[in-house]
Amino acid sequence: MAREMIRQGGRSARIQEEVHKAVNTLLKTYDRNELTVPMVAESSGVTPSTIYRRWGDLSQLLADVAVAHMRPVSEPEDRGDMQGDMEAFIQQYAEEMSSKVGRQMLADIIGSGGSSATVKCCGFTYQHLETLQKRAIKRGETGFSVDEAMDVVVAPVIYHILFEDREPTSDYCRKLVARLFQRGDR
Amino acid sequence: MAREMIRQGGRSARIQEEVHKAVNTLLKTYDRNELTVPMVAESSGVTPSTIYRRWGDLSQLLADVAVAHMRPVSEPEDRGDMQGDMEAFIQQYAEEMSSKVGRQMLADIIGSGGSSATVKCCGFTYQHLETLQKRAIKRGETGFSVDEAMDVVVAPVIYHILFEDREPTSDYCRKLVARLFQRGDR
């Protein structure tokens, strides 16, 4: 029985991998408005009903693929102090999220209407900031509130990208970080 | 010629009104995944090609309808001082945007992928805050930076709704407003 379960898990992971790979490949050639579940099914060698059963619909699948890209691939850069770490993080984050690919990922994640993709996406950012916070404490710095950093630094960057349609500049990012660390009521 | 232009404008406005009305009515009965351009065309008495020519596709049309709902219908409430005004504004805004209808509007606006709807939506909020700012100055208060209020108060509320999938509470909103007005570096 346990062996069955493991096999099931392996097949399930394999299906996810093939389907994600098919979506990523198709998006190199086709516009996402042209993409359909049968196209993804054919390209991945999985039946359409498997895709519908597992992801619900195309928008949920696109959101799932986008979230997979959001998963950080490495530890955050260490600049020697928490303000420097935070600046390095937010500048890279702003650059990635405001790129054409980043904007499309955000639109896919938010446009799917489900909450699982958005919560996962936010969770990755939160964990990233927790790493910076733990590193600061280890260095003997005061540290910062991760919730506050989400509000003061991350949220405005995302708002700029989503609603104002312009890239948050390096100066803008630095200003947000300064706002987090220089507050009088800390 | 001028008369022609006016007639044109009148017809164009009428088409927009009928199509928006049809979308709003259909969304009371159908799920938005079931909605199609031909359905909207039939219900509004406008040809599908007119809809495609004017809005591009269904997602752009849904975003346009959502933006129309975002347009403020009245002057912001006057509570007698700028901090009170800002609290009243952001609490109402958070309540509206985190409702089921509000979340769907945000998803439509962002999911359309176009920048015109998002920029308009952000513009309404900006104008609203400008009204509060002018009112503060008129009262003899110091006033505040509208850009800063967008970053410190509006952006976190939207981020919470979009990514953390929970309603920003009254306490949370008040904390954001306090952060805007009690900063040590002002």
Tab-separated table of C-alpha atoms in Angstrom:
chain	number	residue	atom	x	y	z
A	1	MET	CA	0.000	0.000	0.000
A	2	ALA	CA	2.797	2.360	1.003
A	3	ARG	CA	4.622	1.389	-2.168
A	4	GLU	CA	1.493	2.198	-4.166
A	5	MET	CA	1.373	5.616	-2.555
A	6	ILE	CA	4.995	6.270	-3.407
A	7	ARG	CA	4.476	5.215	-6.998
A	8	GLN	CA	1.440	7.459	-7.132
A	9	GLY	CA	3.512	10.384	-5.829
A	10	GLY	CA	6.236	9.717	-8.376
A	11	ARG	CA	3.772	9.617	-11.248
A	12	SER	CA	2.034	12.706	-9.966
A	13	ALA	CA	5.301	14.642	-9.764
A	14	ARG	CA	6.238	13.421	-13.231
A	15	ILE	CA	2.914	14.605	-14.669
A	16	GLN	CA	3.399	18.014	-13.090
A	17	GLU	CA	6.909	18.251	-14.513
A	18	GLU	CA	5.825	17.290	-18.041
A	19	VAL	CA	2.828	19.620	-18.027
A	20	HIS	CA	4.836	22.566	-16.681
A	21	LYS	CA	7.546	21.894	-19.257
A	22	ALA	CA	4.936	21.806	-22.044
A	23	VAL	CA	3.450	25.146	-20.920
A	24	ASN	CA	6.863	26.795	-20.758
A	25	THR	CA	7.794	25.485	-24.208
A	26	LEU	CA	4.476	26.450	-25.807
A	27	LEU	CA	4.695	29.972	-24.364
A	28	LYS	CA	7.935	30.474	-26.295
A	29	THR	CA	6.000	30.084	-29.574
A	30	TYR	CA	2.401	31.006	-28.796
A	31	ASP	CA	0.727	33.964	-27.206
A	32	ARG	CA	-1.030	32.924	-23.965
A	33	ASN	CA	-4.396	33.880	-25.491
A	34	GLU	CA	-3.785	31.192	-28.117
A	35	LEU	CA	-2.952	28.511	-25.542
A	36	THR	CA	-5.551	25.790	-24.846
A	37	VAL	CA	-5.696	22.761	-22.556
A	38	PRO	CA	-5.769	20.316	-25.531
A	39	MET	CA	-2.548	21.934	-26.869
A	40	VAL	CA	-0.837	21.476	-23.499
A	41	ALA	CA	-2.176	17.920	-23.288
A	42	GLU	CA	-0.812	16.986	-26.692
A	43	SER	CA	2.561	18.580	-26.083
A	44	SER	CA	3.001	16.948	-22.650
A	45	GLY	CA	1.598	13.533	-23.564
A	46	VAL	CA	-1.011	13.779	-20.807
A	47	THR	CA	-4.774	13.556	-21.426
A	48	PRO	CA	-6.836	16.770	-21.245
A	49	SER	CA	-9.018	15.205	-18.524
A	50	THR	CA	-5.929	14.698	-16.336
A	51	ILE	CA	-5.122	18.384	-16.696
A	52	TYR	CA	-8.690	19.467	-15.910
A	53	ARG	CA	-8.849	17.098	-12.927
A	54	ARG	CA	-5.583	18.298	-11.497
A	55	TRP	CA	-5.615	22.030	-12.274
A	56	GLY	CA	-9.291	22.842	-12.831
A	57	ASP	CA	-8.780	25.080	-15.852
A	58	LEU	CA	-6.123	26.765	-17.962
A	59	SER	CA	-5.882	29.889	-15.805
A	60	GLN	CA	-5.195	27.777	-12.685
A	61	LEU	CA	-2.537	25.854	-14.587
A	62	LEU	CA	-0.850	29.065	-15.793
A	63	ALA	CA	-0.912	30.389	-12.208
A	64	ASP	CA	0.693	27.162	-10.962
A	65	VAL	CA	3.449	27.410	-13.586
A	66	ALA	CA	4.024	31.075	-12.689
A	67	VAL	CA	4.319	30.269	-8.961
A	68	ALA	CA	6.937	27.608	-9.749
A	69	HIS	CA	9.024	30.363	-11.364
A	70	MET	CA	8.610	32.548	-8.277
A	71	ARG	CA	10.280	29.983	-6.025
A	72	PRO	CA	13.684	31.439	-5.109
A	73	VAL	CA	16.631	29.499	-6.515
A	74	SER	CA	19.337	30.626	-4.115
A	75	GLU	CA	19.989	32.173	-0.707
A	76	PRO	CA	19.688	35.980	-0.636
A	77	GLU	CA	22.921	37.881	-1.244
A	78	ASP	CA	24.879	38.813	1.910
A	79	ARG	CA	26.020	42.455	1.806
A	80	GLY	CA	27.278	42.521	5.377
A	81	ASP	CA	24.463	44.562	6.977
A	82	MET	CA	20.675	44.352	6.995
A	83	GLN	CA	20.043	47.605	5.129
A	84	GLY	CA	22.397	46.527	2.364
A	85	ASP	CA	20.798	43.062	2.259
A	86	MET	CA	17.342	44.580	2.026
A	87	GLU	CA	18.392	46.964	-0.772
A	88	ALA	CA	19.975	44.121	-2.735
A	89	PHE	CA	16.851	42.008	-2.301
A	90	ILE	CA	14.291	44.643	-3.265
A	91	GLN	CA	16.236	45.926	-6.257
A	92	GLN	CA	16.531	42.433	-7.712
A	93	TYR	CA	12.902	41.689	-6.875
A	94	ALA	CA	11.700	44.931	-8.518
A	95	GLU	CA	13.801	44.238	-11.600
A	96	GLU	CA	12.507	40.678	-11.974
A	97	MET	CA	8.854	41.461	-11.266
A	98	SER	CA	8.716	44.484	-13.573
A	99	SER	CA	10.191	42.581	-16.529
A	100	LYS	CA	7.781	41.392	-19.206
A	101	VAL	CA	7.996	37.838	-17.849
A	102	GLY	CA	7.535	39.009	-14.255
A	103	ARG	CA	4.468	41.100	-15.116
A	104	GLN	CA	2.945	38.175	-16.975
A	105	MET	CA	3.568	35.898	-13.974
A	106	LEU	CA	1.858	38.393	-11.675
A	107	ALA	CA	-1.107	38.683	-14.059
A	108	ASP	CA	-1.377	34.863	-14.266
A	109	ILE	CA	-1.196	34.451	-10.505
A	110	ILE	CA	-3.702	37.190	-9.708
A	111	GLY	CA	-5.923	36.607	-12.740
A	112	SER	CA	-6.537	32.947	-11.836
A	113	GLY	CA	-8.855	34.195	-9.087
A	114	GLY	CA	-7.778	31.366	-6.762
A	115	SER	CA	-5.992	32.180	-3.534
A	116	SER	CA	-3.549	29.267	-3.430
A	117	ALA	CA	-1.146	30.732	-6.009
A	118	THR	CA	-1.134	34.237	-4.514
A	119	VAL	CA	-0.600	32.970	-0.969
A	120	LYS	CA	2.292	30.742	-2.092
A	121	CYS	CA	3.858	33.626	-4.011
A	122	CYS	CA	3.631	35.933	-0.999
A	123	GLY	CA	5.001	33.107	1.197
A	124	PHE	CA	8.213	32.888	-0.838
A	125	THR	CA	8.836	36.614	-0.345
A	126	TYR	CA	8.037	36.361	3.359
A	127	GLN	CA	10.494	33.480	3.831
A	128	HIS	CA	13.143	35.422	1.957
A	129	LEU	CA	12.745	38.366	4.352
A	130	GLU	CA	12.810	36.014	7.344
A	131	THR	CA	16.219	34.802	6.160
A	132	LEU	CA	17.454	38.412	6.048
A	133	GLN	CA	15.998	39.040	9.510
A	134	LYS	CA	17.685	35.945	11.052
A	135	ARG	CA	20.968	36.909	9.432
A	136	ALA	CA	20.704	40.437	10.909
A	137	ILE	CA	20.073	39.064	14.432
A	138	LYS	CA	23.023	36.673	14.050
A	139	ARG	CA	25.255	39.640	13.174
A	140	GLY	CA	24.106	41.430	16.333
A	141	GLU	CA	21.940	43.969	14.481
A	142	THR	CA	18.537	45.054	15.900
A	143	GLY	CA	16.654	43.285	13.123
A	144	PHE	CA	13.317	44.368	11.735
A	145	SER	CA	9.703	43.249	11.603
A	146	VAL	CA	9.094	41.065	8.556
A	147	ASP	CA	5.433	42.147	8.427
A	148	GLU	CA	6.501	45.778	8.417
A	149	ALA	CA	9.045	45.119	5.659
A	150	MET	CA	6.289	43.498	3.576
A	151	ASP	CA	4.114	46.617	4.005
A	152	VAL	CA	6.768	49.305	3.655
A	153	VAL	CA	9.123	47.783	1.049
A	154	VAL	CA	7.491	44.926	-0.889
A	155	ALA	CA	3.891	46.175	-1.217
A	156	PRO	CA	4.719	49.553	-2.842
A	157	VAL	CA	7.005	47.866	-5.396
A	158	ILE	CA	4.237	45.463	-6.427
A	159	TYR	CA	1.637	48.266	-6.454
A	160	HIS	CA	3.879	50.350	-8.738
A	161	ILE	CA	4.317	47.481	-11.154
A	162	LEU	CA	0.663	46.447	-11.212
A	163	PHE	CA	-1.053	49.810	-11.246
A	164	GLU	CA	1.318	52.526	-12.319
A	165	ASP	CA	2.867	50.540	-15.127
A	166	ARG	CA	6.380	51.821	-14.559
A	167	GLU	CA	9.488	50.129	-13.295
A	168	PRO	CA	10.391	50.959	-9.703
A	169	THR	CA	13.829	52.613	-10.053
A	170	SER	CA	16.871	51.886	-7.861
A	171	ASP	CA	16.428	55.272	-6.192
A	172	TYR	CA	12.816	54.471	-5.420
A	173	CYS	CA	13.772	51.088	-3.930
A	174	ARG	CA	16.462	52.678	-1.764
A	175	LYS	CA	13.957	55.262	-0.534
A	176	LEU	CA	11.576	52.499	0.562
A	177	VAL	CA	14.335	50.698	2.461
A	178	ALA	CA	15.382	53.960	4.129
A	179	ARG	CA	11.744	54.481	5.148
A	180	LEU	CA	11.747	51.057	6.829
A	181	PHE	CA	14.970	51.568	8.766
A	182	GLN	CA	14.873	55.271	9.576
A	183	ARG	CA	11.436	55.509	11.117
A	184	GLY	CA	11.334	57.672	14.239
A	185	ASP	CA	8.941	55.422	16.156
A	186	ARG	CA	11.148	52.375	16.088
B	1	MET	CA	-18.571	68.049	-39.346
B	2	ALA	CA	-18.639	69.074	-35.705
B	3	ARG	CA	-22.244	67.877	-35.488
B	4	GLU	CA	-21.129	64.558	-37.009
B	5	MET	CA	-18.502	64.281	-34.295
B	6	ILE	CA	-21.049	64.927	-31.591
B	7	ARG	CA	-23.437	62.344	-33.031
B	8	GLN	CA	-20.530	59.903	-33.214
B	9	GLY	CA	-19.711	60.576	-29.589
B	10	GLY	CA	-23.330	60.094	-28.596
B	11	ARG	CA	-23.581	56.753	-30.370
B	12	SER	CA	-20.252	55.644	-29.014
B	13	ALA	CA	-21.289	56.511	-25.458
B	14	ARG	CA	-24.581	54.720	-25.981
B	15	ILE	CA	-22.820	51.564	-27.200
B	16	GLN	CA	-20.546	51.639	-24.179
B	17	GLU	CA	-23.518	52.052	-21.860
B	18	GLU	CA	-25.471	49.163	-23.409
B	19	VAL	CA	-22.485	46.823	-23.483
B	20	HIS	CA	-21.515	47.619	-19.884
B	21	LYS	CA	-25.131	47.118	-18.808
B	22	ALA	CA	-25.267	43.759	-20.604
B	23	VAL	CA	-22.052	42.585	-18.901
B	24	ASN	CA	-23.318	43.625	-15.464
B	25	THR	CA	-26.659	41.888	-16.040
B	26	LEU	CA	-25.115	38.688	-17.417
B	27	LEU	CA	-22.694	38.487	-14.470
B	28	LYS	CA	-25.693	38.266	-12.137
B	29	THR	CA	-26.680	34.963	-13.775
B	30	TYR	CA	-23.504	33.517	-15.256
B	31	ASP	CA	-20.081	32.781	-13.908
B	32	ARG	CA	-17.470	34.924	-15.701
B	33	ASN	CA	-15.826	31.782	-17.122
B	34	GLU	CA	-19.081	31.096	-18.949
B	35	LEU	CA	-19.299	34.601	-20.428
B	36	THR	CA	-18.519	35.048	-24.142
B	37	VAL	CA	-18.434	38.032	-26.499
B	38	PRO	CA	-21.377	36.660	-28.560
B	39	MET	CA	-23.475	36.451	-25.364
B	40	VAL	CA	-22.682	40.074	-24.510
B	41	ALA	CA	-23.385	41.071	-28.116
B	42	GLU	CA	-26.793	39.415	-28.128
B	43	SER	CA	-27.779	40.809	-24.757
B	44	SER	CA	-26.688	44.370	-25.622
B	45	GLY	CA	-27.987	44.412	-29.200
B	46	VAL	CA	-24.522	45.268	-30.523
B	47	THR	CA	-22.645	43.125	-33.075
B	48	PRO	CA	-19.732	40.987	-31.838
B	49	SER	CA	-17.428	42.743	-34.318
B	50	THR	CA	-18.251	46.105	-32.707
B	51	ILE	CA	-17.229	44.676	-29.341
B	52	TYR	CA	-13.996	43.190	-30.691
B	53	ARG	CA	-13.168	46.447	-32.531
B	54	ARG	CA	-13.769	48.590	-29.496
B	55	TRP	CA	-12.462	46.429	-26.631
B	56	GLY	CA	-10.127	43.933	-28.311
B	57	ASP	CA	-11.259	40.869	-26.363
B	58	LEU	CA	-13.442	39.781	-23.464
B	59	SER	CA	-10.788	40.319	-20.796
B	60	GLN	CA	-10.281	43.941	-21.904
B	61	LEU	CA	-14.043	44.477	-21.829
B	62	LEU	CA	-14.325	43.010	-18.316
B	63	ALA	CA	-11.456	45.256	-17.177
B	64	ASP	CA	-13.217	48.303	-18.670
B	65	VAL	CA	-16.443	47.439	-16.851
B	66	ALA	CA	-14.521	46.924	-13.595
B	67	VAL	CA	-12.791	50.313	-13.919
B	68	ALA	CA	-16.172	51.998	-14.407
B	69	HIS	CA	-17.192	50.595	-11.009
B	70	MET	CA	-13.989	51.936	-9.454
B	71	ARG	CA	-14.863	55.532	-10.355
B	72	PRO	CA	-15.761	57.262	-7.087
B	73	VAL	CA	-19.386	58.329	-6.868
B	74	SER	CA	-19.073	61.029	-4.240
B	75	GLU	CA	-16.653	63.392	-2.508
B	76	PRO	CA	-14.622	61.788	0.292
B	77	GLU	CA	-16.160	62.065	3.748
B	78	ASP	CA	-14.988	65.075	5.808
B	79	ARG	CA	-14.057	64.064	9.366
B	80	GLY	CA	-12.594	67.434	10.317
B	81	ASP	CA	-8.881	66.549	10.217
B	82	MET	CA	-6.578	64.864	7.713
B	83	GLN	CA	-5.804	61.800	9.795
B	84	GLY	CA	-9.515	61.156	10.322
B	85	ASP	CA	-10.194	61.724	6.623
B	86	MET	CA	-7.440	59.298	5.672
B	87	GLU	CA	-8.721	56.648	8.103
B	88	ALA	CA	-12.273	56.990	6.776
B	89	PHE	CA	-11.028	56.708	3.205
B	90	ILE	CA	-8.765	53.687	3.658
B	91	GLN	CA	-11.251	51.738	5.775
B	92	GLN	CA	-13.982	52.153	3.181
B	93	TYR	CA	-11.527	51.387	0.363
B	94	ALA	CA	-10.256	48.232	2.119
B	95	GLU	CA	-13.807	47.076	2.768
B	96	GLU	CA	-14.895	47.609	-0.839
B	97	MET	CA	-11.798	46.126	-2.448
B	98	SER	CA	-11.711	43.021	-0.236
B	99	SER	CA	-15.372	42.176	-0.902
B	100	LYS	CA	-16.072	39.423	-3.415
B	101	VAL	CA	-17.036	42.009	-6.027
B	102	GLY	CA	-13.975	44.135	-5.275
B	103	ARG	CA	-11.592	41.173	-5.557
B	104	GLN	CA	-13.147	40.177	-8.853
B	105	MET	CA	-12.767	43.743	-10.173
B	106	LEU	CA	-9.095	43.743	-9.183
B	107	ALA	CA	-8.571	40.366	-10.868
B	108	ASP	CA	-10.308	41.613	-14.039
B	109	ILE	CA	-8.287	44.818	-14.125
B	110	ILE	CA	-4.937	43.158	-13.495
B	111	GLY	CA	-5.685	39.964	-15.434
B	112	SER	CA	-6.466	41.869	-18.648
B	113	GLY	CA	-2.735	42.435	-19.016
B	114	GLY	CA	-3.300	45.901	-20.488
B	115	SER	CA	-2.031	48.960	-18.650
B	116	SER	CA	-4.877	51.356	-19.413
B	117	ALA	CA	-7.313	49.867	-16.861
B	118	THR	CA	-4.738	49.639	-14.059
B	119	VAL	CA	-3.471	53.181	-14.625
B	120	LYS	CA	-7.039	54.562	-14.603
B	121	CYS	CA	-7.855	52.630	-11.442
B	122	CYS	CA	-4.761	53.955	-9.673
B	123	GLY	CA	-5.597	57.458	-10.977
B	124	PHE	CA	-8.978	57.465	-9.218
B	125	THR	CA	-7.307	56.651	-5.907
B	126	TYR	CA	-4.625	59.283	-6.484
B	127	GLN	CA	-7.246	61.983	-7.207
B	128	HIS	CA	-9.141	60.963	-4.101
B	129	LEU	CA	-6.036	61.466	-1.965
B	130	GLU	CA	-5.325	64.796	-3.682
B	131	THR	CA	-8.775	65.954	-2.568
B	132	LEU	CA	-7.916	65.000	1.028
B	133	GLN	CA	-4.561	66.772	0.718
B	134	LYS	CA	-6.127	70.014	-0.608
B	135	ARG	CA	-8.736	69.913	2.133
B	136	ALA	CA	-5.995	69.518	4.768
B	137	ILE	CA	-4.078	72.527	3.429
B	138	LYS	CA	-7.288	74.595	3.367
B	139	ARG	CA	-7.838	73.756	7.039
B	140	GLY	CA	-4.318	74.982	7.846
B	141	GLU	CA	-2.909	71.478	8.423
B	142	THR	CA	0.610	70.569	7.224
B	143	GLY	CA	-0.754	68.218	4.575
B	144	PHE	CA	0.998	65.122	3.326
B	145	SER	CA	2.679	63.765	0.225
B	146	VAL	CA	0.140	61.968	-1.970
B	147	ASP	CA	2.877	59.709	-3.391
B	148	GLU	CA	3.904	58.736	0.123
B	149	ALA	CA	0.294	58.030	1.101
B	150	MET	CA	-0.042	55.752	-1.946
B	151	ASP	CA	3.077	53.819	-0.832
B	152	VAL	CA	2.442	53.711	2.910
B	153	VAL	CA	-1.354	53.387	3.079
B	154	VAL	CA	-2.879	52.250	-0.233
B	155	ALA	CA	-0.218	49.788	-1.492
B	156	PRO	CA	-0.173	47.535	1.622
B	157	VAL	CA	-3.978	47.291	1.631
B	158	ILE	CA	-4.006	46.148	-1.988
B	159	TYR	CA	-1.071	43.780	-1.411
B	160	HIS	CA	-2.908	42.190	1.533
B	161	ILE	CA	-6.027	41.665	-0.528
B	162	LEU	CA	-4.247	40.323	-3.601
B	163	PHE	CA	-1.611	38.112	-2.029
B	164	GLU	CA	-2.493	37.290	1.540
B	165	ASP	CA	-6.143	36.621	0.850
B	166	ARG	CA	-7.397	38.187	4.049
B	167	GLU	CA	-9.346	41.343	4.673
B	168	PRO	CA	-7.310	44.264	6.015
B	169	THR	CA	-8.927	44.928	9.422
B	170	SER	CA	-9.839	48.375	10.791
B	171	ASP	CA	-6.932	48.118	13.229
B	172	TYR	CA	-4.555	47.345	10.397
B	173	CYS	CA	-5.819	50.322	8.378
B	174	ARG	CA	-5.427	52.660	11.362
B	175	LYS	CA	-1.866	51.401	11.885
B	176	LEU	CA	-0.999	52.238	8.274
B	177	VAL	CA	-2.404	55.764	8.618
B	178	ALA	CA	-0.505	56.235	11.900
B	179	ARG	CA	2.667	55.113	10.095
B	180	LEU	CA	2.099	57.820	7.464
B	181	PHE	CA	1.500	60.654	9.923
B	182	GLN	CA	3.787	59.742	12.838
B	183	ARG	CA	7.009	59.201	10.942
B	184	GLY	CA	10.040	60.644	12.733
B	185	ASP	CA	11.702	61.931	9.559
B	186	ARG	CA	8.836	64.217	8.538
